[in-house]
């Protein structure tokens, strides 16, 4: 009858521990094992060799041992890529960021992440000598890239990638009017486009279509806050659409206009409407 202990016994061999890997190496002879130990590449196992040269090592095997899973480790190339991006974004002039981003950032991003990255790059170039604005945008781009390259499972939506405080400062919107003929004209607004900020801001600054038309004529704004004066850009280009195809306008505001929200003042009923460009295909009443 074959015993379980007989199944667990392997052919007699000599063993030593590899210093680099920590694994047990098996040698066919004691001399071969001792030579490896003498060379310094292995450590001799505690096998009570004092009992004589004829004593041989038998590796202990436990059939009930479960293999250990390797801990997830971020690839060295990924770490190097992140370091490279982190180091270069701060040093490059805005007009050189585009080429660098196309070769070292964009290939690693997809979908909405890629669109956001391209938006940041364009805004860095447009910032010019506005160093504070440029620094904020570069940080946004770094954070977006770093999060995407990490092993963490992240959402592609910006609010899941960045701290809430940072999000509130960089959420873009298109703000405009729906004319009596149904035509839409709007302007780009850079900061805090969430309804929680825009609703009081619009109530304070945009009390009629004339105020909105001034925003468009002035080329958009850095932000619309109820406790601050409007800082106009003075060089932005208006975006156009038609209320008869509001879904296309909302999509264009996202893709071409760089907006996460749109806010439109209807000249007919003198009410404000808005839409989230990520998920809405129609306008909703704001106030």
XYZ file of C-alpha atoms in Angstrom:
287
model
C 0.000 0.000 0.000
C 1.303 3.458 -0.911
C 1.396 5.867 2.009
C 0.791 9.641 1.766
C 4.224 10.247 3.255
C 5.785 8.289 0.402
C 4.078 10.601 -2.119
C 5.478 13.674 -0.407
C 9.066 12.455 -0.402
C 11.107 13.503 -3.433
C 14.407 12.152 -4.736
C 17.198 12.929 -2.270
C 19.010 16.109 -3.221
C 21.210 18.845 -1.783
C 19.742 22.324 -1.452
C 20.781 25.885 -0.697
C 19.017 29.273 -0.661
C 19.684 31.721 -3.512
C 20.713 35.053 -1.901
C 19.179 37.184 -4.687
C 15.793 35.540 -5.084
C 15.384 33.776 -1.745
C 14.328 30.627 -3.616
C 15.590 27.153 -2.778
C 18.082 25.811 -5.365
C 18.499 22.051 -5.798
C 21.940 20.502 -6.480
C 22.672 16.942 -7.582
C 25.724 16.636 -5.359
C 26.989 18.008 -2.076
C 30.155 19.296 -3.758
C 28.110 21.348 -6.229
C 26.056 22.795 -3.404
C 29.123 23.635 -1.310
C 30.814 25.299 -4.294
C 27.807 27.640 -4.729
C 27.896 28.493 -1.030
C 31.627 29.155 -1.168
C 31.161 31.417 -4.204
C 28.785 33.553 -2.145
C 25.708 33.162 -4.352
C 23.876 30.831 -1.980
C 23.373 30.230 1.728
C 23.549 26.714 3.111
C 20.296 25.516 4.629
C 20.259 24.412 8.268
C 20.292 20.703 7.532
C 22.434 19.466 10.450
C 25.402 18.587 8.221
C 27.409 17.988 11.412
C 25.967 14.488 11.422
C 28.139 13.538 8.474
C 28.703 13.991 4.772
C 26.220 11.308 3.949
C 23.382 13.447 5.398
C 21.351 14.781 2.483
C 18.721 17.511 2.215
C 15.131 16.674 1.475
C 12.993 19.687 0.564
C 9.871 19.868 2.669
C 6.708 19.981 0.648
C 3.230 20.692 1.948
C 0.517 19.856 -0.548
C -1.885 22.056 1.395
C 0.186 25.233 0.947
C -1.520 27.811 -1.266
C 0.630 29.840 -3.664
C 0.941 33.465 -2.597
C -0.347 36.105 -4.989
C 2.096 38.768 -6.028
C 1.259 42.261 -4.808
C 0.349 44.637 -7.671
C 3.360 46.701 -8.635
C 3.262 49.660 -10.990
C 5.519 49.118 -13.965
C 8.862 50.952 -13.893
C 8.183 52.391 -17.343
C 4.910 53.856 -16.103
C 6.652 55.526 -13.174
C 9.305 56.933 -15.497
C 6.641 58.284 -17.842
C 4.799 59.997 -14.992
C 8.037 61.521 -13.724
C 8.822 62.805 -17.212
C 5.421 64.458 -17.561
C 5.599 65.960 -14.087
C 9.042 67.437 -14.779
C 8.380 68.826 -18.244
C 4.957 70.431 -17.948
C 6.280 73.090 -15.592
C 9.323 73.946 -17.698
C 7.897 74.230 -21.204
C 6.550 77.440 -22.743
C 2.880 77.244 -23.609
C 3.514 77.118 -27.361
C 5.688 73.992 -26.941
C 3.252 72.079 -24.753
C 1.200 70.940 -27.786
C 4.015 68.933 -29.417
C 5.087 67.465 -26.091
C 1.521 66.515 -25.168
C 0.921 64.820 -28.519
C 3.958 62.580 -28.047
C 4.058 62.015 -24.277
C 0.569 62.544 -22.878
C -2.214 62.072 -25.423
C -1.245 58.474 -26.417
C -1.935 57.325 -22.855
C -5.424 58.835 -22.572
C -8.745 57.896 -24.101
C -12.250 59.261 -24.429
C -13.188 62.110 -22.110
C -9.743 62.083 -20.481
C -8.161 62.809 -23.853
C -10.627 65.608 -24.582
C -9.915 67.221 -21.214
C -6.157 66.930 -21.723
C -6.388 68.632 -25.119
C -8.519 71.371 -23.589
C -5.953 71.964 -20.857
C -3.139 72.146 -23.405
C -5.008 74.702 -25.523
C -5.789 76.773 -22.433
C -2.150 76.696 -21.291
C -1.104 78.134 -24.646
C -3.859 80.764 -24.477
C -2.888 81.760 -20.942
C 0.207 83.561 -22.235
C 1.716 85.654 -19.439
C -1.079 84.822 -17.016
C 1.172 82.652 -14.860
C -1.418 81.914 -12.159
C -3.914 80.606 -14.673
C -1.216 78.644 -16.496
C -0.036 77.047 -13.251
C -3.582 75.945 -12.382
C -4.067 74.384 -15.800
C -0.705 72.595 -15.720
C -1.601 71.124 -12.341
C -4.956 69.956 -13.699
C -3.158 68.271 -16.598
C -0.606 66.620 -14.305
C -3.274 65.313 -11.952
C -5.374 63.968 -14.813
C -2.393 62.137 -16.313
C -1.098 60.794 -12.998
C -4.484 59.427 -11.980
C -4.984 57.783 -15.362
C -1.549 56.138 -15.249
C -1.930 54.775 -11.718
C -3.233 51.316 -10.839
C -6.319 52.772 -9.185
C -9.661 52.326 -10.899
C -10.720 55.826 -11.809
C -13.715 57.290 -13.520
C -13.215 59.195 -16.734
C -15.315 62.050 -15.428
C -13.276 64.950 -14.162
C -15.069 65.236 -10.818
C -13.948 61.671 -9.985
C -10.320 62.386 -10.879
C -9.627 65.611 -9.023
C -10.379 67.110 -5.614
C -13.723 68.900 -5.367
C -12.114 72.270 -4.661
C -10.017 72.048 -7.812
C -12.989 70.928 -9.888
C -15.078 73.893 -8.848
C -12.395 76.234 -10.127
C -11.999 74.688 -13.560
C -15.456 73.617 -14.765
C -16.086 75.267 -18.115
C -19.378 76.477 -19.513
C -20.986 78.215 -22.475
C -23.252 81.124 -21.544
C -25.497 82.784 -24.102
C -28.945 83.712 -25.407
C -31.720 82.129 -27.420
C -33.005 84.855 -29.717
C -36.639 85.398 -30.607
C -35.932 83.607 -33.903
C -34.549 80.567 -32.046
C -30.920 81.222 -32.906
C -28.320 80.653 -30.175
C -25.162 82.653 -29.529
C -22.943 81.930 -26.528
C -19.536 82.690 -25.018
C -16.963 80.630 -23.143
C -16.705 80.977 -19.342
C -13.723 79.246 -17.764
C -14.317 78.859 -14.037
C -16.876 77.097 -11.846
C -19.604 76.201 -14.289
C -21.579 74.134 -11.794
C -25.196 75.262 -11.268
C -24.512 75.839 -7.575
C -22.215 78.718 -8.569
C -23.725 79.827 -11.873
C -27.280 80.271 -10.637
C -26.437 83.020 -8.097
C -23.797 84.430 -10.440
C -26.232 84.786 -13.334
C -28.927 86.226 -11.053
C -26.463 88.876 -9.890
C -24.804 89.834 -13.185
C -27.100 88.677 -16.043
C -30.467 90.290 -15.366
C -31.413 90.788 -19.024
C -30.412 89.776 -22.541
C -28.327 92.966 -22.757
C -26.011 91.692 -20.006
C -25.607 88.355 -21.770
C -24.939 90.037 -25.125
C -22.255 92.143 -23.454
C -20.583 88.941 -22.206
C -20.597 87.570 -25.757
C -19.343 90.823 -27.247
C -16.513 90.945 -24.688
C -15.311 87.481 -25.699
C -16.411 85.447 -22.673
C -15.143 85.578 -19.117
C -12.852 84.000 -16.578
C -15.821 83.330 -14.309
C -19.257 84.568 -13.220
C -19.465 84.839 -9.435
C -22.096 86.633 -7.398
C -19.464 88.198 -5.109
C -16.978 89.358 -7.779
C -16.901 91.595 -10.811
C -16.800 89.837 -14.166
C -13.325 89.552 -15.641
C -13.865 89.510 -19.402
C -11.460 87.775 -21.783
C -11.946 90.326 -24.599
C -10.680 87.987 -27.331
C -12.914 84.890 -27.325
C -15.003 83.822 -30.307
C -18.763 83.223 -29.920
C -20.349 79.840 -30.475
C -23.559 79.555 -32.492
C -26.465 77.119 -32.693
C -30.199 76.724 -33.187
C -32.821 75.867 -30.578
C -34.577 73.699 -33.173
C -31.653 71.286 -32.877
C -30.687 71.853 -29.256
C -29.108 68.398 -28.933
C -26.515 69.283 -31.591
C -25.738 72.566 -29.879
C -25.202 70.814 -26.538
C -22.889 68.260 -28.163
C -20.974 70.994 -29.972
C -20.638 72.946 -26.722
C -18.938 69.892 -25.251
C -16.720 68.934 -28.212
C -15.866 72.303 -29.732
C -16.792 74.801 -27.045
C -14.978 73.070 -24.208
C -18.017 73.198 -21.933
C -19.317 70.844 -19.275
C -22.472 72.926 -18.874
C -24.434 75.361 -21.055
C -26.541 78.257 -19.748
C -28.935 80.046 -22.115
C -31.199 83.035 -21.533
C -34.411 82.745 -23.568
C -35.378 86.182 -24.859
C -39.003 85.104 -25.367
C -39.920 84.087 -21.827
C -36.963 85.825 -20.091
C -35.981 82.621 -18.266
C -32.628 80.891 -17.838
C -32.136 77.295 -18.988
C -29.180 74.947 -18.669
C -27.872 71.474 -19.609
C -25.112 69.126 -18.503
C -23.197 68.340 -21.713
C -22.198 64.902 -20.410
C -25.712 63.529 -20.103
C -28.398 65.965 -21.265
C -29.866 66.283 -24.735
C -32.431 68.917 -23.771
C -32.460 72.118 -21.743
C -33.786 72.307 -18.187
C -35.091 75.415 -16.447
C -32.546 77.045 -14.124
C -34.715 79.921 -12.824
